[in-house]
Amino acid sequence: MSTQLSTPVNRQAAEALSLSKGEPEWLTALRVQGAELTETLEWPKPEKVRIDRWNLNAVGEYKAPAVLASADELPESLRTLTGEGQAGFVVQRNSGAVFKQLSAELQSQGVIFTDLETAVREHGDLVQQYLFKAVAQDENKLSALHSAIWNGGVFLYVPKNVEVAVPLQALLYSDDAQATFAPHVLVVADNNSRVTYVDNASSLYEGEQQALVLQNIVEVFVKPGAHVRFATVHHMAENIIDLSIRRAVVENDGRIEWIVGDLHDGNTLSETRSVLRGNGSTSDAKVISIGSGKQQMSLTTGAVHVGRSSDSQMVTRAVMKDSATAIINGITKIEKGATKANGEQTEKVLMLSPKARGDANPILLIDEDDVTAGHAASVGQVNPEQVYYLMSRGISKREAERLIINGFLAPVVSEIPIDAVQEQLRLLLERKLQA
Amino acid sequence: MATHFVIEGLKASIEDKEILKGINIEIKGGEVHAIMGPNGTGKSTLASALMGHPKYEVTEGTATLDGEDLMEMDTDERARAGLFLAMQYPSEIAGVTNSDFLRSAINARRGEGNEISLIKFIRQMEAKMKELDMNPEFAHRYLNEGFSGGEKKRNEILQMLMLDPKIVVLDEIDSGLDIDALKIVAAGVNSMRSEERGFLIITHYQRLLNYIKPDFVHVMMQGRIVKSGGPELAERLENEGYDWVKEELGIVDETVGQA
């Protein structure tokens, strides 16, 4: 019984839930195995952040969602996040999908964009081929537990040579702190395809709430010559513990671009990694974060170079307020044989309060001689000379600091290739900075 | 009302070391005053103290602009009251474009609800940049980041032209400028000369004063104005150096706070 006390799921419960949803046998088996692995595996251990002290077992219980007839039924605060008239839109509320749409044009091109549970029913073979292949089920307790309890989710498949011109969007939100919130996002971009995916992880809570974990595992498969842009912005209430693992596997001449906005108010584990398996594969990761209150964050970007002439760029910029803590890791790993690989990373932290803490840890692990790699990291405060200079032109101190902070984030924000995401990020940044 | 700027008995320290030992200067609208002197005599400290640099503490005295004591104000209020300092070493601020910065500065002066329209602002800025022979691309570059010494100085003058101040202090605006750039900067300053505006030009070369003719010249040593005169004083300093001034006044070491 002791193992059951420390584990929020057991094989019977996982099996029962899977059967009640009418899932295929392979998936039921996967969930059961996940529940079993959960009992023996350990939580991930990121550098210098004791996530095992967080309430990681607060995963709630599955509650069947009430489906929406139209996106207009969404609360206004959420509708403004996503804009109107999306070509593709998937909404998850708490434990499951409540809305999905995809334009007839994209459907006719063979694009699949739906929630992952539906995809399991309608495209089971395709899903089975990729699910938990980028993030292994038995990697740690988080991946194992997630494999047992994931729900809703997103599935995006782009066929060979299809270029999707407009961003496809998903909205993942929680408004019931007792309901499991564990979307799994699976993206498969087939040869020479192009696609941009944007999601928001949000919440609707007022006042004190019990803790709830968001378990969000993202797997992206970039096939030869394909190009995927993945943008995600997390901005949930303080009671949510954000555990997000993102992983891309990139084949020959494929490209993944990550844009991550960690603007969440609660504790956060955010890991974004590209496995550059193919020759000539490339990755570009941009992460922006603002820490406030007492929140603790572990933000990691990683690139694993396997293919020859692979290239990775990673930039993280974080602003730390109040008594927030962020440990920011950049890990560039170049495997033996990945000749002519290049990996560059930068982590910069701007501290706005003497009680805040920010560590930037660039790590280069290189097992091949014929490569280039670089890193830069800095932790600093708002420079009083700069504030003086701006004030000497009549700009108030508050406005001067605002300009400098926005300027610190601008090199990343302004390079975000999707205008709507850029605009939305600016708004959320402003909101969190002013709060 | 004509501009009237009076510095009276101004004393200032850095890290408890007194640098300015009682400065008195009166500038009326339309006048150009030059402060000359060797290095380390407190000239730039005067500029920084007037603007309110956080490292300098004003311990005594006043600097009143049209009856209001700037020393009682924060740096941004001094600027909005009409003081402008073209700095010797302007800050570089990554991520803030020159045009965003300038527009914020103009709007700070105009106040809420009276912001300049974007079109009008861009037209003004483009015209002034052309006047200063600046590459239009500089509007979109980050503020002073990667600018050469001469480009930074032109950018200071651009700000002066855009902000329409009442009292302009130029701190070593000529340092690091070649002769062509110097002429352009001087032309920019001369175009701003008017009855409503006074200038205080800090330099240790006569060179700049060939292009911007001063009405009054003051020599600074040991944190004080030790000699004042007309334009002929600057010419004599250029020809003969500072030794005769020191001799006349019995000064051995003209510097202040250098130990």
CSV table of C-alpha atoms in Angstrom, one decimal, chain A residues 317 383-400 402-412 414, chain B residues 48 51-55 75-76 79-80 84-85 87 90-96 101 104-105 108-109 142-144 156 159 163:
chain,number,residue,atom,x,y,z
A,317,ARG,CA,16.3,35.7,-21.6
A,383,ASN,CA,22.2,49.6,-15.1
A,384,PRO,CA,21.8,52.9,-13.2
A,385,GLU,CA,23.8,54.8,-15.9
A,386,GLN,CA,21.2,53.7,-18.5
A,387,VAL,CA,18.4,54.9,-16.3
A,388,TYR,CA,20.1,58.2,-15.8
A,389,TYR,CA,20.7,58.6,-19.5
A,390,LEU,CA,17.0,58.1,-20.3
A,391,MET,CA,15.9,60.3,-17.5
A,392,SER,CA,18.2,63.1,-18.7
A,393,ARG,CA,15.9,63.2,-21.7
A,394,GLY,CA,12.8,63.7,-19.6
A,395,ILE,CA,11.7,60.1,-19.3
A,396,SER,CA,10.4,59.1,-15.9
A,397,LYS,CA,12.3,56.6,-13.9
A,398,ARG,CA,9.5,54.1,-14.2
A,399,GLU,CA,9.2,54.5,-17.9
A,400,ALA,CA,13.0,54.3,-18.2
A,402,ARG,CA,10.3,49.7,-18.5
A,403,LEU,CA,12.1,50.6,-21.7
A,404,ILE,CA,15.3,49.0,-20.5
A,405,ILE,CA,13.5,45.8,-19.5
A,406,ASN,CA,11.6,45.6,-22.7
A,407,GLY,CA,14.8,46.3,-24.5
A,408,PHE,CA,16.4,43.4,-22.7
A,409,LEU,CA,13.7,41.1,-24.0
A,410,ALA,CA,13.3,42.8,-27.4
A,411,PRO,CA,16.1,40.9,-29.3
A,412,VAL,CA,14.2,37.7,-28.7
A,414,SER,CA,11.2,41.0,-32.1
B,48,SER,CA,26.9,65.9,-14.5
B,51,MET,CA,21.8,67.0,-14.8
B,52,GLY,CA,21.7,65.1,-11.6
B,53,HIS,CA,24.0,62.1,-12.2
B,54,PRO,CA,23.4,59.6,-9.4
B,55,LYS,CA,27.2,59.5,-8.5
B,75,THR,CA,16.8,64.3,-13.4
B,76,ASP,CA,13.7,63.7,-15.6
B,79,ALA,CA,15.0,67.7,-18.5
B,80,ARG,CA,11.3,68.5,-18.8
B,84,PHE,CA,19.6,69.4,-22.0
B,85,LEU,CA,23.0,67.8,-21.6
B,87,MET,CA,26.9,63.8,-22.8
B,90,PRO,CA,26.3,58.5,-23.8
B,91,SER,CA,25.0,55.1,-22.6
B,92,GLU,CA,24.3,52.3,-25.0
B,93,ILE,CA,20.9,50.6,-24.5
B,94,ALA,CA,20.3,47.4,-26.3
B,95,GLY,CA,16.8,46.6,-27.4
B,96,VAL,CA,15.6,50.2,-27.3
B,101,PHE,CA,13.6,56.3,-27.3
B,104,SER,CA,9.3,58.5,-25.5
B,105,ALA,CA,11.4,61.5,-24.7
B,108,ALA,CA,7.4,62.7,-21.8
B,109,ARG,CA,7.9,66.4,-22.4
B,142,TYR,CA,19.5,50.2,-30.9
B,143,LEU,CA,20.3,53.4,-28.9
B,144,ASN,CA,24.0,54.1,-29.3
B,156,GLU,CA,23.3,63.6,-28.9
B,159,GLN,CA,18.3,64.7,-29.5
B,163,LEU,CA,13.8,68.1,-27.7
